[in-house]
Short mmCIF file of C-alpha atoms in Angstrom, two decimals:
data_model
loop_
_atom_site.label_atom_id
_atom_site.label_comp_id
_atom_site.label_asym_id
_atom_site.label_seq_id
_atom_site.Cartn_x
_atom_site.Cartn_y
_atom_site.Cartn_z
CA MET A 119 56.27 0.89 -9.64
CA PRO A 120 55.35 2.49 -6.31
CA ARG A 121 54.65 0.09 -3.48
CA TRP A 122 51.17 1.50 -2.87
CA LEU A 123 50.00 1.04 -6.50
CA PRO A 124 49.44 -2.79 -6.41
CA ARG A 125 47.54 -2.46 -3.14
CA ALA A 126 45.42 0.37 -4.57
CA MET A 127 44.63 -1.67 -7.67
CA VAL A 128 43.66 -4.71 -5.58
CA LEU A 129 41.55 -2.51 -3.30
CA ALA A 130 39.78 -0.88 -6.29
CA LEU A 131 39.04 -4.27 -7.85
CA ALA A 132 37.77 -5.56 -4.50
CA LEU A 133 35.48 -2.54 -4.09
CA ILE A 134 34.12 -3.00 -7.63
CA ALA A 135 33.50 -6.70 -6.94
CA VAL A 136 31.73 -5.93 -3.64
CA PHE A 137 29.59 -3.30 -5.35
CA GLN A 138 28.60 -5.67 -8.14
CA LEU A 139 27.85 -8.43 -5.63
CA GLY A 140 25.77 -6.06 -3.52
CA SER A 141 23.84 -4.81 -6.56
CA TRP A 142 23.13 -8.37 -7.65
CA ALA A 143 22.02 -9.40 -4.15
CA PHE A 144 19.80 -6.32 -3.78
CA HIS A 145 18.18 -6.99 -7.16
CA GLU A 146 17.54 -10.61 -6.24
CA LEU A 147 16.20 -9.79 -2.77
CA THR A 148 14.00 -6.86 -3.79
CA GLY A 149 10.83 -8.94 -3.39
CA LEU A 150 11.84 -10.08 0.08
CA LEU A 151 12.77 -6.55 1.15
CA ILE A 152 9.39 -5.25 -0.03
CA ASN A 153 7.63 -8.02 1.92
CA ILE A 154 9.60 -7.08 5.04
CA LEU A 155 8.66 -3.42 4.56
CA ILE A 156 4.97 -4.33 4.28
CA ALA A 157 5.26 -6.55 7.34
CA PHE A 158 6.92 -3.76 9.32
CA PHE A 159 4.12 -1.28 8.56
CA LEU A 160 1.51 -3.94 9.32
CA ALA A 161 3.18 -4.58 12.67
CA LEU A 162 3.13 -0.83 13.37
CA ALA A 163 -0.58 -0.76 12.52
CA VAL A 164 -1.49 -3.51 15.02
CA GLU A 165 0.95 -2.28 17.67
CA PRO A 166 -1.65 -0.15 19.56
CA ALA A 167 -4.10 -3.07 19.84
CA VAL A 168 -1.35 -5.48 20.91
CA SER A 169 0.05 -3.03 23.49
CA TRP A 170 -3.46 -2.38 24.83
CA MET A 171 -4.02 -6.10 25.41
CA ALA A 172 -0.51 -6.59 26.82
CA ALA A 173 -1.06 -3.75 29.33
CA ARG A 174 -4.07 -5.66 30.68
CA GLY A 175 -2.17 -8.83 31.52
CA VAL A 176 -2.28 -10.74 28.22
CA ARG A 177 1.06 -12.12 27.06
CA ARG A 178 2.37 -10.20 24.09
CA GLY A 179 2.68 -13.25 21.88
CA LEU A 180 -0.89 -14.34 22.67
CA ALA A 181 -2.19 -10.79 22.14
CA THR A 182 -0.51 -10.64 18.72
CA PHE A 183 -1.96 -14.02 17.81
CA LEU A 184 -5.48 -12.94 18.80
CA VAL A 185 -5.24 -9.73 16.77
CA PHE A 186 -3.99 -11.57 13.70
CA LEU A 187 -6.63 -14.26 14.14
CA GLY A 188 -9.36 -11.62 14.18
CA VAL A 189 -7.98 -10.00 11.03
CA LEU A 190 -7.73 -13.40 9.33
CA ILE A 191 -11.32 -14.34 10.22
CA VAL A 192 -12.66 -11.03 8.90
CA ALA A 193 -10.63 -11.29 5.68
CA ALA A 194 -11.63 -14.93 5.09
CA GLY A 195 -15.30 -14.15 5.66
CA PHE A 196 -15.18 -11.22 3.27
CA VAL A 197 -13.43 -13.23 0.54
CA THR A 198 -15.90 -16.11 0.97
CA LEU A 199 -18.95 -13.86 0.73
CA LEU A 200 -17.52 -11.96 -2.22
CA GLY A 201 -16.61 -15.19 -4.02
CA SER A 202 -20.08 -16.66 -3.51
CA MET A 203 -21.67 -13.43 -4.76
CA LEU A 204 -19.53 -13.35 -7.89
CA ALA A 205 -20.15 -17.04 -8.57
CA GLY A 206 -23.92 -16.54 -8.22
CA GLN A 207 -23.88 -13.53 -10.52
CA ILE A 208 -21.80 -15.34 -13.14
CA ILE A 209 -24.21 -18.29 -13.09
CA LYS A 210 -27.16 -15.91 -13.42
CA ILE A 211 -25.54 -14.08 -16.34
CA VAL A 212 -24.78 -17.37 -18.12
CA GLU A 213 -28.35 -18.60 -17.61
CA ASP A 214 -29.88 -15.33 -18.82
CA PHE A 215 -27.43 -14.82 -21.67
CA PRO A 216 -29.79 -16.27 -24.36
CA GLU A 217 -32.50 -13.81 -23.32
CA TYR A 218 -30.06 -10.89 -23.41
CA LEU A 219 -28.82 -12.02 -26.82
CA ASP A 220 -32.38 -12.31 -28.17
CA SER A 221 -33.24 -8.82 -26.97
CA VAL A 222 -30.12 -7.38 -28.62
CA ILE A 223 -30.84 -9.23 -31.87
CA ASN A 224 -34.45 -8.02 -31.91
CA TRP A 225 -33.31 -4.44 -31.32
CA ILE A 226 -30.78 -4.63 -34.17
CA ASN A 227 -33.30 -6.24 -36.54
CA GLY A 228 -35.92 -3.63 -35.68
CA HIS A 229 -33.66 -0.59 -36.11
CA PHE A 230 -31.43 -1.68 -38.98
CA HIS A 231 -33.90 -3.94 -40.87
CA THR A 232 -31.61 -6.98 -40.70
CA GLU A 233 -32.49 -10.68 -40.36
CA LEU A 234 -30.08 -11.89 -37.72
CA ARG A 235 -30.78 -15.12 -35.85
CA ARG A 236 -29.33 -16.40 -32.62
CA VAL A 237 -28.54 -19.81 -34.10
CA ASP A 238 -26.41 -18.24 -36.85
CA ILE A 239 -24.49 -16.12 -34.33
CA GLN A 240 -23.84 -19.10 -32.05
CA GLU A 241 -22.60 -21.27 -34.94
CA GLY A 242 -20.36 -18.44 -36.16
CA LEU A 243 -18.82 -18.09 -32.69
CA LEU A 244 -18.26 -21.82 -32.30
CA ARG A 245 -16.56 -22.06 -35.69
CA SER A 246 -14.45 -18.92 -35.34
CA ASP A 247 -10.66 -19.09 -35.09
CA TRP A 248 -10.71 -16.52 -32.30
CA LEU A 249 -12.58 -18.87 -29.95
CA ARG A 250 -10.31 -21.80 -30.82
CA ASN A 251 -7.18 -19.74 -30.14
CA TYR A 252 -8.64 -18.40 -26.91
CA VAL A 253 -9.37 -21.91 -25.61
CA GLN A 254 -5.86 -23.10 -26.50
CA ASN A 255 -4.21 -20.13 -24.82
CA SER A 256 -6.38 -20.57 -21.73
CA ALA A 257 -5.42 -24.24 -21.50
CA THR A 258 -1.71 -23.47 -21.73
CA GLY A 259 -2.01 -20.64 -19.19
CA VAL A 260 -3.53 -22.77 -16.42
CA LEU A 261 -0.10 -23.73 -15.08
CA ASP A 262 1.04 -20.11 -15.08
CA VAL A 263 -2.05 -19.04 -13.14
CA SER A 264 -1.52 -21.87 -10.64
CA ALA A 265 2.10 -20.84 -10.15
CA GLN A 266 1.08 -17.21 -9.60
CA VAL A 267 -1.55 -18.27 -7.04
CA LEU A 268 0.98 -20.38 -5.13
CA GLY A 269 3.51 -17.55 -5.26
CA GLY A 270 0.94 -15.10 -3.93
CA LEU A 271 0.04 -17.45 -1.05
CA PHE A 272 3.71 -17.88 -0.16
CA GLN A 273 4.17 -14.10 -0.25
CA LEU A 274 1.18 -13.58 2.06
CA LEU A 275 2.55 -16.21 4.44
CA THR A 276 5.96 -14.48 4.47
CA ILE A 277 4.40 -11.10 5.24
CA ALA A 278 2.22 -12.60 7.98
CA LEU A 279 5.17 -14.32 9.68
CA PHE A 280 7.43 -11.27 9.59
CA SER A 281 4.68 -8.94 10.81
CA PHE A 282 3.85 -11.38 13.65
CA TYR A 283 7.48 -11.45 14.78
CA PHE A 284 7.79 -7.65 14.51
CA ALA A 285 4.64 -7.12 16.59
CA ALA A 286 5.26 -9.87 19.15
CA ASP A 287 8.95 -9.02 19.67
CA GLY A 288 8.58 -5.26 19.32
CA PRO A 289 10.18 -4.38 22.69
CA ARG A 290 13.06 -6.80 22.11
CA LEU A 291 13.64 -5.38 18.63
CA ARG A 292 13.74 -1.83 20.01
CA ARG A 293 16.21 -2.86 22.72
CA THR A 294 18.43 -4.56 20.13
CA ILE A 295 18.50 -1.45 17.94
CA CYS A 296 19.10 0.90 20.87
CA SER A 297 21.91 -1.27 22.27
CA VAL A 298 24.23 -0.23 19.42
CA LEU A 299 23.46 3.51 19.66
CA PRO A 300 24.52 6.22 22.09
CA PRO A 301 21.88 7.49 24.58
CA ALA A 302 21.04 10.63 22.54
CA ARG A 303 20.43 8.59 19.39
CA GLN A 304 18.41 6.05 21.40
CA ALA A 305 15.94 8.77 22.41
CA GLU A 306 15.54 9.88 18.78
CA VAL A 307 15.01 6.31 17.56
CA LEU A 308 12.41 5.60 20.25
CA ARG A 309 10.63 8.87 19.49
CA ALA A 310 10.58 8.11 15.76
CA TRP A 311 9.29 4.61 16.49
CA GLU A 312 6.49 5.98 18.68
CA ILE A 313 5.50 8.53 16.02
CA ALA A 314 5.45 5.80 13.35
CA VAL A 315 3.21 3.62 15.53
CA ASN A 316 0.80 6.48 16.24
CA LYS A 317 0.60 7.68 12.62
CA THR A 318 0.30 4.23 11.06
CA GLY A 319 -2.23 3.02 13.61
CA GLY A 320 -4.17 6.27 13.36
CA TYR A 321 -4.21 6.05 9.58
CA LEU A 322 -5.48 2.47 9.68
CA TYR A 323 -8.17 3.11 12.30
CA SER A 324 -9.40 6.33 10.68
CA ARG A 325 -9.62 4.54 7.32
CA GLY A 326 -11.46 1.68 8.99
CA LEU A 327 -13.99 4.09 10.50
CA MET A 328 -14.52 5.79 7.15
CA ALA A 329 -14.89 2.37 5.52
CA LEU A 330 -17.61 1.53 8.06
CA ILE A 331 -19.49 4.77 7.40
CA SER A 332 -19.15 4.34 3.63
CA GLY A 333 -20.33 0.74 3.81
CA VAL A 334 -23.41 1.64 5.86
CA ALA A 335 -24.33 4.50 3.50
CA HIS A 336 -24.00 2.37 0.37
CA TYR A 337 -25.84 -0.52 2.04
CA ILE A 338 -28.84 1.72 2.68
CA LEU A 339 -28.89 2.78 -0.97
CA LEU A 340 -28.48 -0.74 -2.36
CA GLU A 341 -31.08 -2.15 0.00
CA PHE A 342 -33.51 0.63 -0.99
CA LEU A 343 -32.98 -0.22 -4.68
CA GLU A 344 -33.38 -3.95 -3.87
CA VAL A 345 -30.01 -4.79 -5.41
CA PRO A 346 -28.97 -8.38 -4.56
CA TYR A 347 -26.02 -9.04 -2.26
CA ALA A 348 -26.30 -5.55 -0.75
CA PRO A 349 -24.29 -6.37 2.46
CA VAL A 350 -21.35 -7.84 0.55
CA LEU A 351 -21.34 -5.01 -1.97
CA ALA A 352 -21.41 -2.45 0.85
CA VAL A 353 -18.40 -4.07 2.53
CA TRP A 354 -16.62 -4.15 -0.85
CA VAL A 355 -17.24 -0.46 -1.44
CA GLY A 356 -16.12 0.51 2.08
CA LEU A 357 -12.85 -1.44 2.05
CA VAL A 358 -11.75 -0.85 -1.53
CA SER A 359 -12.59 2.86 -1.56
CA GLN A 360 -10.61 3.53 1.63
CA PHE A 361 -7.59 1.24 1.40
CA ILE A 362 -6.76 1.64 -2.32
CA PRO A 363 -5.60 5.22 -2.80
CA THR A 364 -6.61 7.51 -5.68
CA ILE A 365 -8.48 4.98 -7.85
CA GLY A 366 -10.12 2.96 -5.08
CA THR A 367 -13.39 4.87 -5.29
CA TYR A 368 -13.85 4.08 -8.98
CA LEU A 369 -12.91 0.42 -8.53
CA ALA A 370 -15.28 0.13 -5.60
CA GLY A 371 -18.22 1.71 -7.40
CA ALA A 372 -17.85 -0.35 -10.58
CA LEU A 373 -19.01 -3.67 -9.07
CA PRO A 374 -22.27 -2.41 -7.45
CA MET A 375 -23.04 -0.50 -10.65
CA LEU A 376 -22.64 -3.71 -12.66
CA ILE A 377 -24.87 -5.70 -10.30
CA ALA A 378 -27.45 -2.91 -10.25
CA PHE A 379 -27.41 -2.81 -14.06
CA THR A 380 -28.53 -6.46 -14.14
CA VAL A 381 -31.59 -5.45 -12.10
CA ASN A 382 -32.43 -2.18 -13.85
CA PRO A 383 -30.17 0.04 -16.00
CA TRP A 384 -31.51 3.14 -14.24
CA TYR A 385 -30.39 1.72 -10.90
CA ALA A 386 -26.80 1.75 -12.15
CA LEU A 387 -27.15 5.46 -12.89
CA TRP A 388 -28.51 6.13 -9.39
CA VAL A 389 -25.59 4.21 -7.87
CA LEU A 390 -23.12 6.26 -9.93
CA ILE A 391 -24.71 9.56 -8.82
CA PHE A 392 -24.67 8.47 -5.17
CA VAL A 393 -21.01 7.36 -5.38
CA VAL A 394 -19.96 10.74 -6.83
CA ILE A 395 -21.95 12.75 -4.25
CA TYR A 396 -20.74 10.66 -1.32
CA GLN A 397 -17.14 10.96 -2.50
CA GLN A 398 -17.39 14.76 -2.41
CA PHE A 399 -18.95 14.63 1.06
CA GLU A 400 -16.17 12.34 2.25
CA ASN A 401 -13.37 14.46 0.76
CA TYR A 402 -14.55 17.83 2.07
CA VAL A 403 -16.46 17.00 5.27
CA LEU A 404 -15.82 13.54 6.68
CA GLN A 405 -12.15 12.91 5.95
CA PRO A 406 -10.78 16.24 7.31
CA LYS A 407 -12.62 15.71 10.60
CA LEU A 408 -11.48 12.11 11.09
CA THR A 409 -7.86 12.44 9.95
CA SER A 410 -7.02 15.89 11.34
CA LYS A 411 -5.57 14.39 14.53
CA THR A 412 -4.18 11.14 13.14
CA VAL A 413 -2.74 11.85 9.67
CA ASP A 414 -2.59 15.63 9.42
CA ILE A 415 -1.06 16.19 5.98
CA HIS A 416 -2.16 18.42 3.14
CA PRO A 417 -4.26 16.70 0.42
CA ALA A 418 -1.78 17.78 -2.26
CA VAL A 419 1.10 16.26 -0.25
CA ALA A 420 -0.90 13.05 0.21
CA PHE A 421 -1.64 12.83 -3.50
CA GLY A 422 1.99 13.48 -4.41
CA SER A 423 3.22 10.90 -1.90
CA VAL A 424 0.89 8.30 -3.41
CA ILE A 425 2.25 9.04 -6.90
CA VAL A 426 5.86 8.80 -5.69
CA GLY A 427 5.16 5.61 -3.74
CA THR A 428 3.48 4.04 -6.77
CA ALA A 429 6.43 4.97 -8.99
CA LEU A 430 8.94 3.46 -6.54
CA LEU A 431 7.19 0.36 -5.20
CA GLY A 432 3.97 0.00 -7.18
CA ALA A 433 0.77 -0.81 -5.29
CA VAL A 434 2.73 -1.40 -2.08
CA GLY A 435 4.20 2.09 -2.21
CA ALA A 436 0.73 3.56 -2.77
CA LEU A 437 -0.55 1.83 0.37
CA ILE A 438 2.26 2.83 2.72
CA ALA A 439 3.03 6.25 1.23
CA ILE A 440 0.59 8.29 3.33
CA PRO A 441 1.53 6.88 6.78
CA ALA A 442 5.24 7.07 5.85
CA ILE A 443 4.98 10.74 4.84
CA ALA A 444 2.90 11.53 7.93
CA THR A 445 5.54 9.90 10.14
CA LEU A 446 8.37 11.78 8.43
CA GLN A 447 6.49 15.08 8.67
CA ALA A 448 5.74 14.63 12.37
CA PHE A 449 9.33 13.60 13.13
CA LEU A 450 10.93 16.49 11.25
CA GLY A 451 8.45 18.97 12.73
CA ALA A 452 10.35 18.90 16.02
CA TYR A 453 13.56 20.10 14.32
CA VAL A 454 12.05 22.96 12.32
CA LYS A 455 12.07 26.26 14.20
CA ARG A 456 8.82 28.22 13.75
CA TYR A 457 8.06 31.90 14.36
CA ASP A 458 4.93 33.92 15.02
CA VAL A 459 3.33 35.14 11.81
CA THR A 460 2.92 38.89 11.38
CA ASP A 461 -0.52 40.50 11.23
CA ASP A 462 0.10 41.88 7.76
CA PRO A 463 -3.13 41.48 5.71
CA ARG A 464 -1.09 40.20 2.80
CA VAL A 465 -0.55 36.97 4.75
CA HIS A 466 -4.27 36.25 4.36
CA GLY A 467 -4.27 37.13 0.68
CA HIS A 468 -5.63 40.69 1.09
CA ARG A 469 -3.83 43.50 -0.72
CA ALA A 470 -3.36 46.86 0.97
CA VAL A 471 -5.68 49.67 -0.16
CA ASP A 472 -2.78 52.11 -0.76
CA ALA A 473 -1.09 49.60 -3.02
CA GLY A 474 -4.24 49.34 -5.12
CA ARG A 475 -4.52 53.12 -5.36
CA GLY A 476 -0.86 53.36 -6.36
CA VAL A 477 -1.44 50.99 -9.25
CA VAL A 478 -4.46 53.04 -10.39
CA ARG A 479 -2.46 56.30 -10.21
CA GLY A 480 0.40 54.78 -12.20
CA VAL A 481 -1.94 53.62 -14.96
CA ARG A 482 -3.59 57.06 -15.03
CA ARG A 483 -0.27 58.85 -15.38
CA LEU A 484 0.79 56.59 -18.23
CA TRP A 485 -2.51 57.35 -19.95
CA GLN A 486 -1.93 61.09 -19.53
CA ARG A 487 1.56 60.89 -21.04
CA ARG A 488 0.39 59.23 -24.26
CA PRO A 489 1.05 61.20 -27.50
CA GLY A 490 -1.64 63.81 -28.19
CA ALA A 491 -2.94 63.95 -24.61
CA THR A 492 -3.69 67.34 -23.02
CA PRO A 493 -1.19 68.23 -20.26
CA PRO A 494 -2.57 68.11 -16.70
CA GLY A 495 -4.05 71.36 -15.46
CA ASP A 496 -5.18 72.60 -18.90
CA GLY A 497 -8.74 71.51 -18.35
CA GLY A 498 -8.47 68.94 -21.11
CA PRO A 499 -9.73 65.41 -21.04
CA GLY A 500 -6.42 64.19 -19.62
CA SER A 501 -6.48 66.43 -16.53
CA SER A 502 -7.06 64.99 -13.06
CA PRO A 503 -8.22 66.82 -9.95
CA GLU A 504 -5.69 64.92 -7.82
CA ASP A 505 -2.75 66.18 -9.89
#
């Protein structure tokens, strides 16, 4: 046996063991790595505000704390208002449910000549196996829901802590990364970091501005229709429609439509029409003007990046896909050599006139050469003055 063979076998087994151990560790730490990725992008988003306060004499740690405190107060206020609104609407629906049920029963009896009664329907529901099974499953699922809530709170706390450290110790983190790189690579890393901060912050602030405009517009409509909880619904529409890609508009419009339906069914239709019209105005007028300098990417590229991000990381990937693609596009743009575009009209989608005439002449000649056609110059129907 050659002397190198035992060592090669041991080395191969060691590499396989390291690979298996790394795969297992990566699979187990996927949740933590995703939380760190979210925290990193959140730190990039608040970096401009923190740097602005730090440049005016506020300590960086205190500036980061104040920014996060403001975000926490706004989020807590929104969740409290939304929760109170939903609780009030649920109580109202439960109280008015007998009246709704009576109206439905009267409509069915009048159109189908039946003799349904509310008492019979209620007794049938109470005695049904479906209700009994539903109550049992709900009772057994309380612990699972509690565990999911606690896990979600722990996840939010982890993201908040990591993002706070990334934002507060941003300069130290950049120095640590650059200390292990040569000077040329340090410049590229710092440039990429600056582009990521600008694109992520610009994406967040432009979305926030569009959320404000959308909220004000929907508030005016809901207040005009006298829909209850108009301010909270307007804030809901603004935030959900802007910060949940692709399907956020439909999720945002569903809740005000439901609340408006409890007031008047026609109001729900008016809300739907307004949501559709405003979405078109936002897509073709408002969004290009606000994001042209912050996140300048093609709509098709943005849509594709959202799909890819969702496929890779789920909802998290959908949220960070657009700023990540914008950062990558801006960074790679410096390494792509560009040339002046020629003045050829075909660049603008216009075909040359001679090319069009050549196609017409070719078709005419083929028509003249068909069997039974009169040769050109004989004065027949196939002759042409140009030939």
